[in-house]
DNA sequence: TCAAAACATTGAACAAGTTCAATAAATGAA
DNA sequence: TTCATTTATTGAACTTGTTCAATGTTTTGA
């Protein structure tokens, strides 16, 4: 059950078998059925999660009622609202399962406990946050400099598997364009081949 | 000389006077004259910096020769290319002084040294990275959901002082629009008042 | 102090992306 | 299977933002 998780951890840092077991035992498994929510706007995010099965979208609804996807999380991805979780304030995000899914959740208290008991865990999360940080910077630059066509092509190349599990509505909400326009982009690309 | 720095640190964590001095002594001051570069594309970022005077812009030049500003860093801000610094790979960014400036620089080795000698420093950087992370997420959502007019108004409200030190070309490169269009936005806003 | 360079504004033509409404295709639950 | 719902496509009119070229203004450095 925590196989994927241990593998993921060992990709970032080295831990003894004991430390691994100790850390993994702090997680609780949760099933989330398709279309159900792991979290909704206004709630305080009580967990940091690791997806072991399925697919989630993390999104925001703006004042005009439009949805923007911050990121998708499939198997082997971490998922949380870092702002709400860290600062214990109401979230502005929704986390919804796009397929029947399973996550391993760790509470803030248990995470703090792990930081103290296994100092290398602090490094784990620092390294992970840095990686996300780099990806976010990359995305800002891409959003500023690239046209929607190019961002769509990049998305397919970067996440070919994920792409196949998503509808155009979801992809458009990630790229920041209307799904109608995405449809026109798809036609243009198809006609070029 | 390290007054601003110690103040900044104590905003995040608590350190003894000795620890503070020990940590601060790892920094070297550097002057950067207006228009000069602290780092250029292709270099490996060897430092993490803290601005004590002046103003920098951190930007990228895309394949069409357009510049996108990732962020500005004025007094009391940290500055680095986290990707290049962390992974010791060539940077894709330029860091340029927009005014005569001064920074305190710490090398990777000395930062690692500090992590080991003063474990709370690890927390300092984790907390700072998290804050930046949250700001980046916010910016992505804003870029996806808001019109250029609104992003400009938000920018002025959020950074009223910084705004006055920047040219329209720089602000436009941050907002992701042409400076001509920014000029038209300014006219529109002015006429409404 | 003065010429050059950088900065800001404007208009006109154009390109990128949205909105709305209509229709077709795919999916899913009973 | 079937019918309702969700998803995808398309066109036309519209809005947002770009590009380019011209002009005026401010800053700067020799």
Short mmCIF file of C-alpha atoms (C1' of nucleotides) in Angstrom, two decimals:
data_model
loop_
_atom_site.label_atom_id
_atom_site.label_comp_id
_atom_site.label_asym_id
_atom_site.label_seq_id
_atom_site.Cartn_x
_atom_site.Cartn_y
_atom_site.Cartn_z
CA UNK A 1 0.00 0.00 0.00
CA UNK A 2 2.83 2.38 0.77
CA UNK A 3 5.09 0.96 -1.92
CA UNK A 4 4.75 3.89 -4.28
CA UNK A 5 5.30 6.24 -1.38
CA UNK A 6 8.54 4.67 -0.18
CA UNK A 7 9.81 4.59 -3.74
CA UNK A 8 8.97 8.27 -4.12
CA UNK A 9 10.74 9.17 -0.90
CA UNK A 10 13.87 7.23 -1.80
CA UNK A 11 14.04 9.18 -5.04
CA UNK A 12 14.72 12.28 -2.97
CA UNK A 13 16.61 11.20 0.14
CA UNK A 14 18.00 8.05 1.72
CA UNK A 15 16.26 6.62 4.79
CA UNK A 16 16.77 3.41 6.73
CA UNK A 17 14.08 0.76 6.56
CA UNK A 18 13.05 1.66 10.09
CA UNK A 19 12.80 5.37 9.37
CA UNK A 20 10.81 4.65 6.25
CA UNK A 21 8.36 2.44 8.11
CA UNK A 22 8.07 4.93 10.91
CA UNK A 23 7.35 7.77 8.51
CA UNK A 24 4.96 5.80 6.30
CA UNK A 25 2.96 4.65 9.32
CA UNK A 26 1.93 8.28 9.85
CA UNK A 27 -0.17 8.21 6.66
CA UNK A 28 -3.81 7.19 6.42
CA UNK A 29 -5.32 5.90 3.25
CA UNK A 30 -8.42 7.53 1.86
CA UNK A 31 -10.58 6.66 -1.12
CA UNK A 32 -12.14 9.45 -3.13
CA UNK A 33 -14.71 8.54 -5.76
CA UNK A 34 -14.82 10.27 -9.12
CA UNK A 35 -16.22 13.83 -8.93
CA UNK A 36 -15.98 13.84 -5.13
CA UNK A 37 -13.91 16.41 -3.29
CA UNK A 38 -10.84 15.95 -1.13
CA UNK A 39 -11.16 19.59 -0.14
CA UNK A 40 -13.31 22.60 -0.95
CA UNK A 41 -12.90 26.37 -0.85
CA UNK A 42 -13.27 27.81 2.65
CA UNK A 43 -11.99 24.72 4.43
CA UNK A 44 -8.65 24.67 6.18
CA UNK A 45 -6.41 22.13 4.51
CA UNK A 46 -5.56 19.58 7.19
CA UNK A 47 -3.39 17.24 5.17
CA UNK A 48 -0.58 16.73 2.80
CA UNK A 49 -1.44 13.88 0.42
CA UNK A 50 0.30 11.43 -1.85
CA UNK A 51 -1.73 9.98 -4.72
CA UNK A 52 -1.46 6.21 -5.06
CA UNK A 53 -4.31 5.72 -7.52
CA UNK A 54 -6.37 7.90 -9.81
CA UNK A 55 -6.23 11.54 -10.71
CA UNK A 56 -7.08 14.87 -9.07
CA UNK A 57 -7.40 18.42 -10.22
CA UNK A 58 -6.54 21.34 -7.96
CA UNK A 59 -8.41 24.43 -9.07
CA UNK A 60 -9.69 27.85 -8.20
CA UNK A 61 -12.99 29.51 -9.07
CA UNK A 62 -12.62 33.22 -9.79
CA UNK A 63 -15.11 36.00 -9.16
CA UNK A 64 -16.65 35.48 -12.61
CA UNK A 65 -17.25 31.81 -11.93
CA UNK A 66 -14.45 30.57 -14.19
CA UNK A 67 -12.28 27.68 -13.09
CA UNK A 68 -8.50 27.78 -13.32
CA UNK A 69 -6.55 24.58 -12.83
CA UNK A 70 -3.43 25.07 -10.74
CA UNK A 71 -2.24 21.53 -11.34
CA UNK A 72 -3.26 17.94 -11.88
CA UNK A 73 -2.04 15.18 -9.59
CA UNK A 74 -1.90 11.60 -10.77
CA UNK A 75 -0.24 8.58 -9.19
CA UNK A 76 3.06 9.41 -7.50
CA UNK A 77 2.23 13.10 -7.10
CA UNK A 78 1.90 15.06 -3.89
CA UNK A 79 -1.15 17.15 -3.31
CA UNK A 80 -2.10 19.87 -0.84
CA UNK A 81 -2.93 23.55 -0.56
CA UNK A 82 0.39 24.62 0.84
CA UNK A 83 -0.89 28.09 1.80
CA UNK A 84 -3.90 26.84 3.72
CA UNK A 85 -1.99 23.91 5.22
CA UNK A 86 1.01 25.95 6.33
CA UNK A 87 -0.77 29.03 7.59
CA UNK A 88 -3.95 27.29 8.76
CA UNK A 89 -6.17 29.65 6.86
CA UNK A 90 -9.24 28.97 4.70
CA UNK A 91 -8.35 27.58 1.31
CA UNK A 92 -9.25 29.28 -1.95
CA UNK A 93 -8.90 25.99 -3.80
CA UNK A 94 -10.91 22.91 -4.63
CA UNK A 95 -9.34 19.46 -4.89
CA UNK A 96 -11.52 17.06 -6.85
CA UNK A 97 -11.04 13.49 -8.03
CA UNK A 98 -11.39 13.14 -11.80
CA UNK A 99 -11.33 9.34 -11.48
CA UNK A 100 -11.94 6.94 -8.62
CA UNK A 101 -8.82 7.62 -6.59
CA UNK A 102 -6.79 6.80 -3.50
CA UNK A 103 -4.50 9.03 -1.47
CA UNK A 104 -2.27 8.64 1.55
CA UNK A 105 -2.78 11.55 3.93
CA UNK A 106 -0.55 12.89 6.67
CA UNK A 107 -1.72 15.49 9.17
CA UNK A 108 0.14 18.64 10.08
CA UNK A 109 0.84 17.36 13.57
CA UNK A 110 2.27 14.08 12.30
CA UNK A 111 4.35 15.90 9.73
CA UNK A 112 5.83 18.12 12.45
CA UNK A 113 6.41 15.00 14.51
CA UNK A 114 8.30 13.47 11.60
CA UNK A 115 10.38 16.62 11.13
CA UNK A 116 11.54 16.29 14.72
CA UNK A 117 11.98 12.56 14.85
CA UNK A 118 13.59 12.13 11.43
CA UNK A 119 15.39 15.35 10.48
CA UNK A 120 16.00 14.10 6.95
CA UNK A 121 12.24 14.47 6.40
CA UNK A 122 12.70 18.21 6.60
CA UNK A 123 15.14 17.89 3.74
CA UNK A 124 12.66 15.74 1.80
CA UNK A 125 10.02 18.42 1.88
CA UNK A 126 12.50 21.20 1.24
CA UNK A 127 13.74 19.44 -1.87
CA UNK A 128 10.21 18.71 -3.05
CA UNK A 129 9.09 22.29 -2.48
CA UNK A 130 12.11 23.51 -4.43
CA UNK A 131 11.25 21.27 -7.35
CA UNK A 132 7.69 22.51 -7.43
CA UNK A 133 9.01 26.03 -7.11
CA UNK A 134 11.16 25.59 -10.20
CA UNK A 135 8.22 24.15 -12.11
CA UNK A 136 6.01 27.08 -11.10
CA UNK A 137 8.63 29.58 -12.29
CA UNK A 138 8.89 27.74 -15.58
CA UNK A 139 5.11 27.88 -15.96
CA UNK A 140 4.94 31.61 -15.27
CA UNK A 141 7.53 32.30 -17.92
CA UNK A 142 5.75 30.02 -20.38
CA UNK A 143 2.41 31.67 -19.70
CA UNK A 144 3.97 35.08 -20.27
CA UNK A 145 5.91 34.25 -23.39
CA UNK A 146 4.15 31.49 -25.26
CA UNK A 147 1.02 31.46 -27.35
CA UNK A 148 -1.81 29.07 -26.45
CA UNK A 149 -0.95 26.80 -29.40
CA UNK A 150 2.57 26.33 -28.13
CA UNK A 151 1.49 25.81 -24.52
CA UNK A 152 -0.90 23.09 -25.66
CA UNK A 153 1.79 21.35 -27.71
CA UNK A 154 4.20 21.61 -24.77
CA UNK A 155 1.60 20.15 -22.43
CA UNK A 156 1.07 17.10 -24.62
CA UNK A 157 4.80 16.53 -24.93
CA UNK A 158 5.45 16.99 -21.24
CA UNK A 159 2.53 14.92 -19.96
CA UNK A 160 1.59 12.49 -22.76
CA UNK A 161 -0.03 9.97 -20.41
CA UNK A 162 -1.85 12.51 -18.30
CA UNK A 163 -3.11 14.23 -21.44
CA UNK A 164 -5.00 11.10 -22.43
CA UNK A 165 -6.86 11.00 -19.14
CA UNK A 166 -8.10 14.58 -19.33
CA UNK A 167 -10.98 16.21 -21.17
CA UNK A 168 -10.42 19.32 -23.26
CA UNK A 169 -12.33 21.35 -20.72
CA UNK A 170 -9.79 20.41 -18.05
CA UNK A 171 -6.78 21.05 -20.28
CA UNK A 172 -8.18 24.43 -21.36
CA UNK A 173 -8.65 25.41 -17.70
CA UNK A 174 -4.99 24.56 -17.12
CA UNK A 175 -3.77 26.46 -20.18
CA UNK A 176 -5.92 29.47 -19.36
CA UNK A 177 -8.02 29.48 -22.53
CA UNK A 178 -11.65 28.69 -23.37
CA UNK A 179 -12.36 25.11 -24.37
CA UNK A 180 -13.85 26.35 -27.65
CA UNK A 181 -10.56 27.97 -28.54
CA UNK A 182 -8.69 24.81 -27.59
CA UNK A 183 -10.93 22.97 -30.01
CA UNK A 184 -9.90 25.38 -32.76
CA UNK A 185 -6.24 24.92 -31.89
CA UNK A 186 -6.68 21.15 -32.14
CA UNK A 187 -8.25 21.48 -35.57
CA UNK A 188 -5.42 23.72 -36.77
CA UNK A 189 -2.78 21.30 -35.53
CA UNK A 190 -4.57 18.31 -37.04
CA UNK A 191 -4.88 19.96 -40.44
CA UNK A 192 -1.16 20.67 -40.52
CA UNK A 193 -0.17 17.03 -40.24
CA UNK B 1 25.87 46.24 7.22
CA UNK B 2 23.99 43.05 8.04
CA UNK B 3 21.30 44.86 9.98
CA UNK B 4 18.58 44.41 7.39
CA UNK B 5 19.57 40.76 7.04
CA UNK B 6 19.33 39.93 10.74
CA UNK B 7 16.00 41.70 10.91
CA UNK B 8 14.77 39.67 7.96
CA UNK B 9 15.90 36.39 9.50
CA UNK B 10 14.29 37.14 12.84
CA UNK B 11 11.02 37.72 11.03
CA UNK B 12 11.03 34.03 10.13
CA UNK B 13 12.78 32.17 12.94
CA UNK B 14 14.44 32.87 16.28
CA UNK B 15 18.21 32.62 16.54
CA UNK B 16 20.64 33.48 19.33
CA UNK B 17 22.97 36.42 18.87
CA UNK B 18 25.84 34.01 18.34
CA UNK B 19 24.01 31.97 15.74
CA UNK B 20 22.99 35.14 13.94
CA UNK B 21 26.53 36.44 13.86
CA UNK B 22 27.87 33.10 12.78
CA UNK B 23 25.37 32.86 9.95
CA UNK B 24 25.73 36.48 8.83
CA UNK B 25 29.51 36.16 8.70
CA UNK B 26 29.07 33.71 5.83
CA UNK B 27 27.82 36.49 3.56
CA UNK B 28 29.99 38.72 1.36
CA UNK B 29 28.88 42.13 0.27
CA UNK B 30 28.88 43.01 -3.40
CA UNK B 31 28.12 46.25 -5.19
CA UNK B 32 26.38 46.12 -8.53
CA UNK B 33 26.13 49.33 -10.54
CA UNK B 34 23.00 50.21 -12.47
CA UNK B 35 22.54 48.13 -15.62
CA UNK B 36 25.28 45.72 -14.57
CA UNK B 37 24.58 42.04 -14.16
CA UNK B 38 24.73 39.90 -11.07
CA UNK B 39 24.28 36.88 -13.29
CA UNK B 40 23.68 36.10 -16.95
CA UNK B 41 22.12 33.26 -18.92
CA UNK B 42 24.39 30.26 -19.27
CA UNK B 43 26.23 30.84 -16.00
CA UNK B 44 25.78 28.56 -13.05
CA UNK B 45 24.28 30.52 -10.18
CA UNK B 46 26.82 30.31 -7.37
CA UNK B 47 25.01 32.36 -4.77
CA UNK B 48 21.90 33.11 -2.86
CA UNK B 49 21.64 36.87 -2.31
CA UNK B 50 19.94 39.34 -0.02
CA UNK B 51 19.39 42.86 -1.34
CA UNK B 52 20.44 45.59 1.09
CA UNK B 53 20.29 48.50 -1.35
CA UNK B 54 18.83 49.16 -4.77
CA UNK B 55 16.71 47.12 -7.09
CA UNK B 56 17.14 44.14 -9.37
CA UNK B 57 15.10 42.48 -12.05
CA UNK B 58 15.23 38.75 -12.67
CA UNK B 59 14.24 37.99 -16.23
CA UNK B 60 14.28 35.56 -19.08
CA UNK B 61 14.78 36.18 -22.80
CA UNK B 62 12.64 33.90 -24.95
CA UNK B 63 13.40 32.51 -28.39
CA UNK B 64 11.83 35.56 -30.04
CA UNK B 65 14.05 37.92 -28.09
CA UNK B 66 11.32 39.11 -25.74
CA UNK B 67 12.05 39.64 -22.09
CA UNK B 68 9.81 38.29 -19.32
CA UNK B 69 10.35 39.50 -15.79
CA UNK B 70 10.06 36.71 -13.25
CA UNK B 71 10.31 39.08 -10.32
CA UNK B 72 11.80 42.30 -9.03
CA UNK B 73 13.91 42.35 -5.87
CA UNK B 74 14.32 45.52 -3.86
CA UNK B 75 15.76 46.03 -0.38
CA UNK B 76 14.95 43.16 1.98
CA UNK B 77 14.29 40.68 -0.80
CA UNK B 78 16.16 37.46 -1.49
CA UNK B 79 17.45 36.78 -4.96
CA UNK B 80 18.77 33.74 -6.78
CA UNK B 81 18.05 31.34 -9.59
CA UNK B 82 16.92 28.47 -7.42
CA UNK B 83 17.01 25.96 -10.29
CA UNK B 84 20.56 26.78 -11.35
CA UNK B 85 21.78 27.16 -7.77
CA UNK B 86 20.23 23.93 -6.49
CA UNK B 87 20.97 21.70 -9.44
CA UNK B 88 24.22 23.37 -10.51
CA UNK B 89 23.08 23.73 -14.06
CA UNK B 90 23.36 26.69 -16.48
CA UNK B 91 20.84 29.40 -15.72
CA UNK B 92 18.22 30.57 -18.17
CA UNK B 93 17.88 33.86 -16.35
CA UNK B 94 19.50 37.25 -16.17
CA UNK B 95 19.76 39.22 -12.94
CA UNK B 96 20.37 42.90 -13.58
CA UNK B 97 20.56 45.92 -11.29
CA UNK B 98 18.04 48.60 -12.22
CA UNK B 99 19.67 51.03 -9.78
CA UNK B 100 23.08 51.17 -8.11
CA UNK B 101 22.68 48.28 -5.69
CA UNK B 102 24.24 46.21 -2.95
CA UNK B 103 23.70 42.56 -2.10
CA UNK B 104 24.94 40.13 0.51
CA UNK B 105 25.90 36.84 -1.10
CA UNK B 106 26.26 33.39 0.39
CA UNK B 107 27.79 30.49 -1.51
CA UNK B 108 26.28 27.05 -1.83
CA UNK B 109 29.01 25.54 0.30
CA UNK B 110 28.55 28.06 3.10
CA UNK B 111 24.79 27.59 2.96
CA UNK B 112 25.21 23.83 3.34
CA UNK B 113 27.63 24.52 6.17
CA UNK B 114 25.01 26.67 7.87
CA UNK B 115 22.35 23.98 7.42
CA UNK B 116 24.57 21.57 9.32
CA UNK B 117 25.86 23.93 11.97
CA UNK B 118 22.56 25.72 12.66
CA UNK B 119 19.66 23.38 11.85
CA UNK B 120 17.15 26.20 12.26
CA UNK B 121 18.59 27.70 9.07
CA UNK B 122 17.09 24.80 7.18
CA UNK B 123 13.75 25.87 8.56
CA UNK B 124 14.41 29.48 7.55
CA UNK B 125 14.88 28.55 3.92
CA UNK B 126 12.00 26.08 3.96
CA UNK B 127 9.67 28.75 5.25
CA UNK B 128 10.94 31.31 2.76
CA UNK B 129 10.63 28.88 -0.15
CA UNK B 130 7.09 28.11 0.94
CA UNK B 131 6.17 31.78 0.99
CA UNK B 132 7.55 32.29 -2.50
CA UNK B 133 5.76 29.16 -3.57
CA UNK B 134 2.44 30.54 -2.39
CA UNK B 135 3.10 33.82 -4.18
CA UNK B 136 3.95 32.00 -7.40
CA UNK B 137 0.70 30.00 -7.23
CA UNK B 138 -1.21 33.21 -6.70
CA UNK B 139 0.47 34.76 -9.72
CA UNK B 140 -0.31 31.80 -11.96
CA UNK B 141 -3.97 31.97 -11.04
CA UNK B 142 -4.01 35.74 -11.57
CA UNK B 143 -2.32 35.43 -14.94
CA UNK B 144 -4.86 32.81 -15.98
CA UNK B 145 -7.94 34.60 -14.74
CA UNK B 146 -7.36 38.33 -14.84
CA UNK B 147 -7.27 40.81 -17.66
CA UNK B 148 -4.17 42.97 -18.13
CA UNK B 149 -5.99 46.06 -16.78
CA UNK B 150 -6.72 44.27 -13.54
CA UNK B 151 -3.23 42.82 -13.20
CA UNK B 152 -1.80 46.31 -13.61
CA UNK B 153 -4.13 47.77 -10.99
CA UNK B 154 -3.32 44.89 -8.65
CA UNK B 155 0.40 45.43 -9.16
CA UNK B 156 0.19 49.10 -8.22
CA UNK B 157 -1.84 48.28 -5.13
CA UNK B 158 0.42 45.46 -4.04
CA UNK B 159 3.73 47.21 -4.69
CA UNK B 160 3.05 50.96 -4.56
CA UNK B 161 6.63 51.89 -3.71
CA UNK B 162 8.26 49.50 -6.14
CA UNK B 163 5.92 50.69 -8.86
CA UNK B 164 7.36 54.19 -8.62
CA UNK B 165 10.88 52.92 -9.19
CA UNK B 166 10.05 51.02 -12.37
CA UNK B 167 9.60 52.09 -15.97
CA UNK B 168 6.56 51.02 -17.94
CA UNK B 169 8.72 48.74 -20.04
CA UNK B 170 9.73 46.81 -16.90
CA UNK B 171 6.20 46.62 -15.55
CA UNK B 172 4.86 45.46 -18.92
CA UNK B 173 7.50 42.71 -19.01
CA UNK B 174 6.29 41.57 -15.60
CA UNK B 175 2.61 41.67 -16.55
CA UNK B 176 3.25 39.87 -19.83
CA UNK B 177 1.99 42.60 -22.16
CA UNK B 178 3.60 45.03 -24.62
CA UNK B 179 4.57 48.40 -23.21
CA UNK B 180 2.45 50.10 -25.84
CA UNK B 181 -0.60 48.31 -24.58
CA UNK B 182 0.30 49.21 -21.01
CA UNK B 183 0.40 52.82 -22.14
CA UNK B 184 -3.15 52.47 -23.46
CA UNK B 185 -4.29 50.88 -20.21
CA UNK B 186 -2.83 53.82 -18.30
CA UNK B 187 -4.67 56.28 -20.48
CA UNK B 188 -7.94 54.41 -20.01
CA UNK B 189 -7.53 54.33 -16.23
CA UNK B 190 -6.54 58.01 -16.10
CA UNK B 191 -9.58 59.08 -18.13
CA UNK B 192 -11.90 57.22 -15.79
CA UNK B 193 -10.84 59.24 -12.75
"C1'" DT C 1 25.28 71.69 -21.49
"C1'" DC C 2 23.97 69.33 -25.31
"C1'" DA C 3 23.44 65.44 -28.17
"C1'" DA C 4 22.30 60.74 -27.89
"C1'" DA C 5 19.79 57.35 -25.90
"C1'" DA C 6 16.04 55.64 -23.40
"C1'" DC C 7 11.24 56.14 -22.32
"C1'" DA C 8 6.26 57.09 -23.16
"C1'" DT C 9 2.32 57.94 -26.08
"C1'" DT C 10 -0.63 57.42 -30.01
"C1'" DG C 11 -3.12 55.48 -34.17
"C1'" DA C 12 -4.07 52.07 -37.57
"C1'" DA C 13 -4.01 47.48 -39.13
"C1'" DC C 14 -3.69 43.02 -37.55
"C1'" DA C 15 -3.68 38.58 -34.67
"C1'" DA C 16 -5.09 36.05 -30.68
"C1'" DG C 17 -8.57 34.65 -27.90
"C1'" DT C 18 -13.74 34.99 -26.11
"C1'" DT C 19 -18.58 34.56 -26.24
"C1'" DC C 20 -22.73 32.70 -27.58
"C1'" DA C 21 -25.56 29.67 -29.84
"C1'" DA C 22 -26.25 25.64 -32.52
"C1'" DT C 23 -25.12 20.86 -33.45
"C1'" DA C 24 -22.75 16.45 -33.25
"C1'" DA C 25 -20.49 12.79 -30.73
"C1'" DA C 26 -19.38 10.13 -26.70
"C1'" DT C 27 -20.43 8.48 -22.14
"C1'" DG C 28 -22.93 6.73 -18.41
"C1'" DA C 29 -26.59 5.23 -15.38
"C1'" DA C 30 -30.99 2.78 -15.01
"C1'" DT D 1 -30.61 -0.80 -24.73
"C1'" DT D 2 -31.88 3.83 -24.21
"C1'" DC D 3 -32.22 8.38 -23.05
"C1'" DA D 4 -30.12 12.05 -20.50
"C1'" DT D 5 -25.88 14.25 -19.61
"C1'" DT D 6 -21.45 15.52 -20.59
"C1'" DT D 7 -18.04 16.55 -23.99
"C1'" DA D 8 -16.35 18.31 -28.45
"C1'" DT D 9 -16.80 21.04 -32.68
"C1'" DT D 10 -17.97 24.92 -35.48
"C1'" DG D 11 -19.09 29.76 -37.12
"C1'" DA D 12 -19.92 34.61 -36.51
"C1'" DA D 13 -19.39 38.70 -34.03
"C1'" DC D 14 -16.81 40.69 -30.64
"C1'" DT D 15 -12.91 42.03 -27.25
"C1'" DT D 16 -8.28 42.00 -25.92
"C1'" DG D 17 -3.78 42.59 -26.94
"C1'" DT D 18 0.21 43.08 -30.68
"C1'" DT D 19 2.91 45.23 -34.13
"C1'" DC D 20 4.87 48.86 -36.44
"C1'" DA D 21 5.85 53.39 -37.33
"C1'" DA D 22 5.72 58.11 -36.02
"C1'" DT D 23 6.20 61.70 -32.45
"C1'" DG D 24 7.11 63.85 -28.22
"C1'" DT D 25 9.40 63.69 -23.58
"C1'" DT D 26 12.87 62.64 -20.17
"C1'" DT D 27 17.31 61.05 -18.72
"C1'" DT D 28 21.96 60.55 -18.99
"C1'" DG D 29 26.71 60.67 -19.76
"C1'" DA D 30 30.75 62.85 -22.04
#
